[in-house]
Amino acid sequence: MSTENLLKYSIVVLLLPILSFVINIFFGKKLKRASGVIGTSILMLSLVISIIIAFTKLSVYSGAKIIQTSAEWVNFGNVPGIGPLSIVVGIGIDNLSAIMLVVVTLISALVHLFSTEYMSGDPKYTRYFAYLGFFTFSMLGIVLTNNFFLMYVFWELVGISSYLLIGFWYEKRSASNAAKKAFLVNRVGDLGFWLGILILFVSYKSFSFDVIFENIKSGNLPFNSGFYLTLAGILVFCGAIGKSAQFPLHVWLPDAMEGPTPVSALIHAATMVAAGVYLVARVFVMFTADALTFIAYIGAITAFVAATIAITQNDIKKVLAYSTVSQLGYMIMALGVGAYTSGFFHLVTHAWFKAALFLGSGSVIHAMHHALHKAGDHHTDPQDIRNMGGLRKTMPITFITFLMCTFAISGVPFTSGFMSKDGILAGTLAFAHLSGHWLIPIIGFTAAGMTAFYMFRLVIITFTGKPKTTFAENTHESKLVMTLPLIVLAILSFWFFYSVNPFDASKGWFANWIKPPQTVVPAQYQWNFLTTKVSEEVASIDQTMEVEATKTVLEEEIHHNHTTAMILSLSVAGIGILLAFVFYFWKKVDVDALTEKIKPIYNFSLNKWYIDELYQSTIVNGTTAFSRLLGWFDNTIIDGAINGVAAISKWFSFFSGKFDNVVIDGIVNLTAYGTGFIGLLFRKAQTGKVQTYLIIVLIGLVLLFYFVS
C-alpha cells in the first residue's frame, strides 16, 4: 500500500463513524432496531481498515517518522503588522496515531455491539447510536490531525458529543446536571489549551506541529523566552487536565457515570479521557523541564487522591470511575517523568481492561436491574455492591473476565497491566534518582498498592460469598452479544500481545514501535538526562572508549531500575490484595468497627475529600453571589441611572412644553394680536380718498424730520 492510499484509508476511517451518525439521526425512526446493527457494522468496518493501516505503518513504513498531508484552508493574505498569514490543516499517520486508531475503533465497535442488547427497549435507541458515531468521529479526528487548530476543533466536538452522551437520559436531573458539570469543567481546561495554542501561533504564525517544533529546535522560542515556552506547554497541558480528569478538574468524571454504562466504557477507556494523555504524548517534545515536573506532580497527586476515594465507594461504577482517574494520573505522571513508552503503553493496556471492567459492571447492573424489575422493586439500587454478592455462580463469564482484568489493573504478573505499571514505576525511580524528586515514586507505589486493594475489594464484595439480597440470587448471565466483548477485551489484557518476556516489555515489539521522541527544547531549558545520550556521558568520562548508544541517560537509568521497580510493585500489589482478602473475604477484621474508629478519615474518603463541596461553597456560590451583585448593580445602578435620566428627560420635556405653550406661543400670539390690532387701526385710514393719503404722508414726513433732526 502506498503512502497516498494509507492517508486515503485514514480519511475513510475518520468519515465512517460520521456516516453512522447521519444515517441514524435522519433515518433512525424508520430503521428502529436495525440502527444498532448498522452502527455496529460501520464501526466494525472502520476497525478492519484501522488494523490494515496500523499493520502497514508498523511493518512497511516503520522507519518513516510520519506520513502526512496538508492543505491551505484559509489565506488571510498580507496582514498589516503580521505579514503573510494562512491556516493550514492536515492529517498524519505515525506509530502513535496508528495504534490509537485501532484502540479507538476496537473499543467503539465492541461498545456498539454490547449496546445493541444493553440499550434494547430504550425509546431513544436510534439517537444513542447516532451519538456514539459522532463521539467516535470526534476522537478519531484528534488522533489523525497534524496541527493544533484542527485538533482543537475535534477537541471541542468531543466535548459536545460527551455532553450529549452523559446527559442521554436528560429527563433525570442527576444526568442533566452531570452533563452540564462535565461540559463546564472541561471548558476551564480548554480555555488554557486555547491560550497555549495562541502563544505558539502568535510566535510562529502556524498551527502545524512540525513548524512549531522546528522553530523551537532552532532556538526560536516564544517571545524569545524560555519562560513563555514553559507557559505555553503548561497551558496546552491544561487541556489534558480537563479531558483526562486530572486534579483539580477531575470532579466531572465520576458524575459522568449518569450516562449509560457502555458510554462509561467508551469515555473511560479509549476516547475522551484518553485524549488528554494522547495530547501530552503528541506534543511531548516541546515540554521544558519545569513543564514536565509540573505534569509529573499533577499526575502523581491525581493518582493518589483518586485511589484514596475509590477505597470507600459502594457504587460499582463509581469505584471504576475513580479507578480511571487514578490510572490516568499514572499515565500523566509517566509522561512527566519522561517514561514516554510506558505511559503510552499503559494508555493502550488500560483501554482494554478498563473497557472490560465497565462493560462487566454493565453486565452486572443489567442482570440486577432485570431481577429487580421482575420482582417489581424500583427502589433498590442495582449499582450498589452491598446489594450483590455471590454473582460468580450466576454470572460465571462476567466474573472470570472481570477477575482477569482486575489482575491486570492491579499489576499481577503475566498481564499487560503488570508490564506497563512496572515501566511507569521504574521511570519514577529513575527520574527521582536523576532529579531528586523522590515524592513522585513514593506516591506512585502507594497508589499502586491502593489500586490492588480497592479492586479486589470490589471483586470480593460483588462476586464472592453468599448473595446479600434475593435479587442477587435471581440474576443470570448476560447474552453472548454482551459477554463476547468482555472475552475479547480480557484476552487482550494478557502479556503475549506486547512482548515475549512477560516480565519486561522493554524488549517487546510494542517498545520497538513506540520509542521516546527526541526533545526539541534547547538544553538550557531541559533536563540534561533527556538530552544527553549514554554514549556522550561515557565519552565525557573516558574519551578513549567508543560506545554506540542511542538511549538517553534517563532510558538507561529506567533499565537499571527495572528489577527494583518490579520487586516493589509486586510487593505493594501483594499487600493490597492480601489486605482486601483479610478485610472482606476472610473477615479477620471487623470493617464496620474499624470504620467507626477512623470515621473522620473514612468520611473524608467517602465524601471525595469534600472537593465538590469546596467548589460548591467557593466557585459555585461565589459565582452565584457575584451574579447577584451584578444583578443588583444592573437593577439599581444601571437601571437607576437610566430611569433617572428618563425622569429628568420627562421633567425637561414637561418644562419645555410649558415654555413652548406659554412663552413662545404667547409671544407669537401677542405679536399676531398686535399686528392685527395695528392692521385694524390702519384699515380705518384706508378710505380710498387721495386727500387722506396725502395728509398721512405729510404727517409721516414731519415725524421723520423731527426724529432725525
XYZ file of C-alpha atoms in Angstrom, residues 3-386:
384
model
C 1.546 6.312 1.458
C -1.171 8.129 -0.507
C -3.547 5.207 -0.133
C -2.630 4.957 3.536
C -3.794 8.533 4.053
C -6.938 7.949 1.969
C -7.847 4.929 4.081
C -7.281 7.045 7.184
C -9.816 9.561 5.930
C -12.259 6.709 5.310
C -11.780 5.536 8.929
C -12.470 9.080 10.074
C -15.619 9.522 7.980
C -17.267 6.143 8.589
C -18.455 6.984 12.150
C -19.947 10.281 10.948
C -21.769 8.263 8.273
C -23.255 6.189 11.101
C -24.310 9.418 12.793
C -26.009 10.768 9.649
C -27.857 7.513 8.920
C -29.144 7.094 12.458
C -30.016 10.736 13.119
C -32.003 11.170 9.892
C -33.378 7.670 9.218
C -33.311 6.153 12.709
C -37.092 6.207 13.234
C -37.613 4.100 10.134
C -34.692 1.766 10.861
C -35.617 1.166 14.547
C -33.574 -1.802 15.904
C -31.682 -2.025 12.614
C -29.940 1.254 13.521
C -27.856 -0.586 16.110
C -26.850 -3.242 13.586
C -25.938 -0.596 11.009
C -23.922 1.440 13.511
C -22.081 -1.670 14.729
C -21.369 -2.847 11.182
C -19.963 0.531 10.178
C -17.669 0.596 13.217
C -16.551 -2.979 12.539
C -15.591 -1.899 9.015
C -13.754 1.092 10.463
C -11.909 -1.284 12.824
C -10.833 -3.572 9.963
C -9.462 -0.645 7.962
C -7.710 0.711 11.071
C -5.991 -2.647 11.607
C -4.833 -2.616 7.974
C -3.485 0.921 8.380
C -1.695 0.082 11.629
C -0.198 -3.132 10.223
C 1.014 -1.330 7.100
C 2.517 1.574 9.028
C 4.215 -0.568 11.671
C 5.617 -3.116 9.199
C 6.119 -1.487 5.785
C 6.699 2.119 6.858
C 8.060 1.579 10.370
C 11.105 3.713 9.567
C 9.037 6.698 8.468
C 8.583 9.172 11.264
C 5.199 10.408 9.990
C 3.209 10.140 6.790
C 1.120 13.261 6.377
C -0.613 15.616 4.003
C -1.680 19.215 4.475
C -3.740 21.792 2.618
C -4.319 25.507 2.951
C -7.711 26.140 4.487
C -7.847 29.932 4.816
C -5.465 32.537 3.372
C -5.684 35.968 5.003
C -3.130 37.447 2.619
C -0.646 40.053 3.828
C -1.931 41.142 7.255
C -0.577 44.554 8.440
C 1.896 44.136 11.264
C 1.970 40.366 10.820
C 2.794 39.630 7.190
C 1.556 36.680 5.126
C -0.941 34.681 7.173
C -2.784 31.466 6.390
C -4.245 28.473 8.229
C -3.030 25.076 7.046
C -4.777 21.875 8.154
C -3.994 18.243 7.526
C -3.759 14.684 8.818
C -0.819 12.452 9.631
C -0.085 8.819 10.457
C 2.800 7.781 12.676
C 3.213 4.808 15.007
C 1.453 6.668 17.809
C -1.649 7.543 15.785
C -1.722 4.150 14.010
C -2.002 2.294 17.316
C -4.543 4.778 18.647
C -6.719 4.231 15.566
C -7.000 0.558 16.457
C -7.623 1.297 20.142
C -10.412 3.785 19.459
C -12.183 1.796 16.741
C -11.925 -1.530 18.598
C -13.343 -0.156 21.850
C -16.033 1.749 19.974
C -17.002 -1.294 17.884
C -17.277 -3.516 20.975
C -19.291 -0.851 22.804
C -21.616 -0.662 19.792
C -22.031 -4.446 19.860
C -22.621 -4.532 23.622
C -25.133 -1.689 23.366
C -27.363 -3.478 20.851
C -28.597 -5.624 23.728
C -27.957 -3.322 26.696
C -29.958 -0.422 25.200
C -32.734 -2.534 23.711
C -36.100 -1.190 24.681
C -34.846 2.346 25.222
C -37.137 4.801 23.398
C -34.092 6.813 22.254
C -32.304 3.742 20.883
C -31.508 5.174 17.439
C -30.402 8.532 18.815
C -27.996 6.705 21.130
C -26.176 5.057 18.233
C -26.095 8.365 16.365
C -24.347 9.994 19.315
C -21.881 7.081 19.559
C -20.916 7.618 15.916
C -20.462 11.348 16.405
C -18.361 10.741 19.513
C -16.086 8.235 17.746
C -15.664 10.560 14.760
C -14.547 13.385 17.053
C -11.948 11.235 18.831
C -10.562 9.859 15.576
C -10.153 13.450 14.395
C -7.949 14.210 17.406
C -5.857 11.120 16.652
C -5.308 11.891 12.955
C -4.726 15.653 12.905
C -1.218 17.059 12.465
C -1.860 20.579 13.735
C -3.168 22.398 16.778
C -6.062 24.158 15.054
C -7.772 21.047 13.739
C -7.016 19.231 16.979
C -8.793 21.958 18.930
C -11.822 21.745 16.625
C -12.139 17.994 17.198
C -11.296 18.552 20.860
C -14.418 20.664 21.260
C -16.501 18.223 19.220
C -15.526 15.533 21.730
C -16.749 17.877 24.467
C -20.103 18.395 22.730
C -20.654 14.714 21.985
C -19.713 13.723 25.541
C -22.286 16.229 26.812
C -24.932 14.517 24.685
C -23.984 11.023 25.866
C -23.508 11.775 29.564
C -26.840 13.576 29.609
C -28.504 10.989 27.375
C -31.177 10.328 29.979
C -31.652 14.064 30.450
C -35.083 13.604 31.985
C -33.174 12.533 35.106
C -31.990 15.636 36.938
C -28.777 13.901 38.020
C -27.886 13.043 34.402
C -28.645 16.559 33.217
C -26.505 18.064 35.980
C -23.666 15.617 35.273
C -23.637 16.588 31.594
C -23.543 20.284 32.418
C -20.818 19.716 35.000
C -18.660 17.799 32.513
C -19.172 20.460 29.862
C -18.382 23.435 32.114
C -15.392 21.882 33.910
C -13.844 20.922 30.586
C -14.274 24.473 29.307
C -11.909 25.610 32.069
C -9.171 23.310 30.828
C -9.948 24.068 27.190
C -9.524 27.795 27.816
C -5.978 27.157 28.989
C -5.396 24.892 25.980
C -6.525 27.638 23.585
C -4.363 30.279 25.267
C -1.344 27.971 24.910
C -2.138 27.479 21.219
C -2.422 31.255 20.749
C 1.014 31.841 22.298
C 2.503 29.374 19.823
C 0.545 30.746 16.865
C 1.466 34.360 17.590
C 5.099 33.297 17.845
C 5.307 31.106 14.730
C 2.304 32.128 12.552
C 1.428 28.453 12.209
C -0.613 25.751 13.900
C 1.428 22.902 12.407
C 3.207 20.618 14.866
C 6.220 20.288 12.574
C 6.631 24.043 12.032
C 6.322 24.815 15.744
C 8.701 22.034 16.802
C 11.299 23.019 14.167
C 11.238 26.628 15.347
C 11.725 25.594 18.973
C 14.546 23.252 17.979
C 16.321 26.069 16.134
C 16.231 28.232 19.269
C 13.357 30.453 18.148
C 11.376 30.496 21.402
C 8.021 32.222 22.017
C 8.780 35.893 22.659
C 12.450 34.846 22.830
C 11.932 33.482 26.336
C 12.171 30.068 27.924
C 9.512 31.206 30.391
C 6.910 31.598 27.642
C 7.820 28.206 26.219
C 7.193 26.687 29.651
C 3.981 28.704 29.991
C 2.753 27.605 26.561
C 3.459 23.976 27.471
C 1.617 24.183 30.807
C -1.354 25.950 29.185
C -1.568 23.288 26.473
C -1.405 20.694 29.244
C -4.438 22.373 30.861
C -6.476 20.821 28.056
C -5.323 17.413 29.275
C -6.123 18.341 32.890
C -9.729 18.839 31.812
C -10.218 15.999 29.325
C -8.179 13.419 31.244
C -9.750 14.417 34.563
C -6.586 15.435 36.373
C -6.583 17.147 39.748
C -8.181 19.634 40.358
C -10.507 19.266 37.327
C -11.210 15.575 37.942
C -14.602 16.137 39.576
C -16.645 15.754 36.378
C -15.625 12.192 35.515
C -17.248 10.240 38.404
C -20.506 12.124 37.812
C -20.336 11.104 34.145
C -21.499 7.671 35.339
C -25.037 9.011 34.968
C -24.820 8.140 31.295
C -25.490 4.591 30.009
C -22.849 2.106 31.178
C -21.500 1.391 27.653
C -20.915 5.131 27.351
C -18.888 4.975 30.549
C -16.754 2.245 28.983
C -16.236 4.325 25.863
C -15.417 7.555 27.704
C -13.208 5.936 30.334
C -11.281 3.592 28.070
C -10.355 4.916 24.673
C -11.918 8.200 23.839
C -12.492 11.316 25.880
C -10.187 10.712 28.829
C -7.501 9.202 26.595
C -7.479 12.390 24.518
C -5.597 14.323 27.195
C -2.910 11.665 27.564
C -2.610 11.425 23.780
C -2.210 15.219 23.597
C 0.665 15.168 26.089
C 2.317 12.322 24.172
C 1.808 14.103 20.837
C 3.476 17.361 21.944
C 5.852 15.766 24.454
C 8.916 17.114 22.636
C 8.057 20.769 23.395
C 7.760 20.495 27.180
C 10.545 22.099 29.186
C 11.996 20.618 32.384
C 9.738 22.820 34.517
C 6.671 21.886 32.481
C 7.473 18.157 32.733
C 7.945 18.433 36.502
C 4.588 20.190 36.795
C 2.959 17.467 34.691
C 4.560 14.709 36.789
C 3.312 16.138 40.077
C -0.205 16.741 38.755
C -0.323 13.117 37.607
C 1.028 11.786 40.913
C -1.410 13.832 43.004
C -4.308 12.725 40.813
C -3.325 9.053 41.106
C -3.149 9.274 44.893
C -6.286 11.353 45.540
C -8.498 9.224 43.287
C -7.180 5.972 44.769
C -7.996 7.086 48.317
C -11.552 7.923 47.234
C -12.120 4.652 45.353
C -11.404 2.648 48.531
C -14.679 3.621 50.215
C -17.137 3.874 47.285
C -20.042 1.420 47.138
C -21.388 2.176 43.672
C -19.742 -0.291 41.266
C -19.406 2.345 38.543
C -18.093 4.967 40.976
C -15.293 2.631 42.088
C -14.306 2.107 38.457
C -14.661 5.828 37.730
C -12.206 6.850 40.435
C -10.001 3.979 39.349
C -9.934 5.538 35.881
C -8.969 8.917 37.319
C -6.162 7.275 39.274
C -4.857 5.331 36.266
C -4.965 8.451 34.113
C -2.849 10.080 36.776
C -0.387 7.226 36.333
C -0.186 7.871 32.585
C 0.309 11.602 33.017
C 2.897 11.005 35.750
C 4.766 8.625 33.446
C 4.947 11.198 30.664
C 6.003 13.874 33.151
C 8.986 11.835 34.379
C 9.984 11.020 30.813
C 8.807 7.382 30.765
C 7.202 8.046 27.394
C 6.860 4.478 26.125
C 5.476 3.121 29.405
C 2.994 5.981 29.715
C 1.533 5.369 26.263
C 1.752 1.599 26.781
C -0.407 1.968 29.893
C -2.884 4.041 27.893
C -3.323 1.124 25.479
C -3.418 -1.665 28.061
C -5.724 0.341 30.313
C -8.100 0.806 27.389
C -8.607 -2.964 27.159
C -9.052 -3.921 30.783
C -10.913 -0.790 31.851
C -13.383 -1.133 28.968
C -13.882 -4.747 30.002
C -14.386 -3.741 33.649
C -17.001 -1.143 32.744
C -18.794 -3.462 30.352
C -18.589 -6.138 33.057
C -20.184 -3.737 35.523
C -22.808 -3.069 32.854
C -23.476 -6.797 32.611
C -23.917 -6.946 36.401
C -26.162 -3.876 36.515
C -28.202 -5.211 33.588
C -28.745 -8.519 35.411
C -29.575 -6.806 38.727
C -31.964 -4.418 37.013
C -33.852 -7.269 35.353
C -34.071 -9.160 38.649
C -35.393 -6.073 40.425
C -37.823 -5.308 37.609
C -39.135 -8.866 37.673
C -39.732 -8.536 41.408
C -41.428 -5.158 40.947
C -38.805 -3.396 43.049
C -38.000 0.090 41.771
C -36.248 1.358 44.896
C -33.244 -0.932 45.442
C -30.101 0.425 43.812
C -28.857 -2.088 41.177
C -25.388 -0.459 41.223
C -24.731 -0.740 44.977
C -22.265 -3.576 45.588
C -23.762 -4.064 49.065
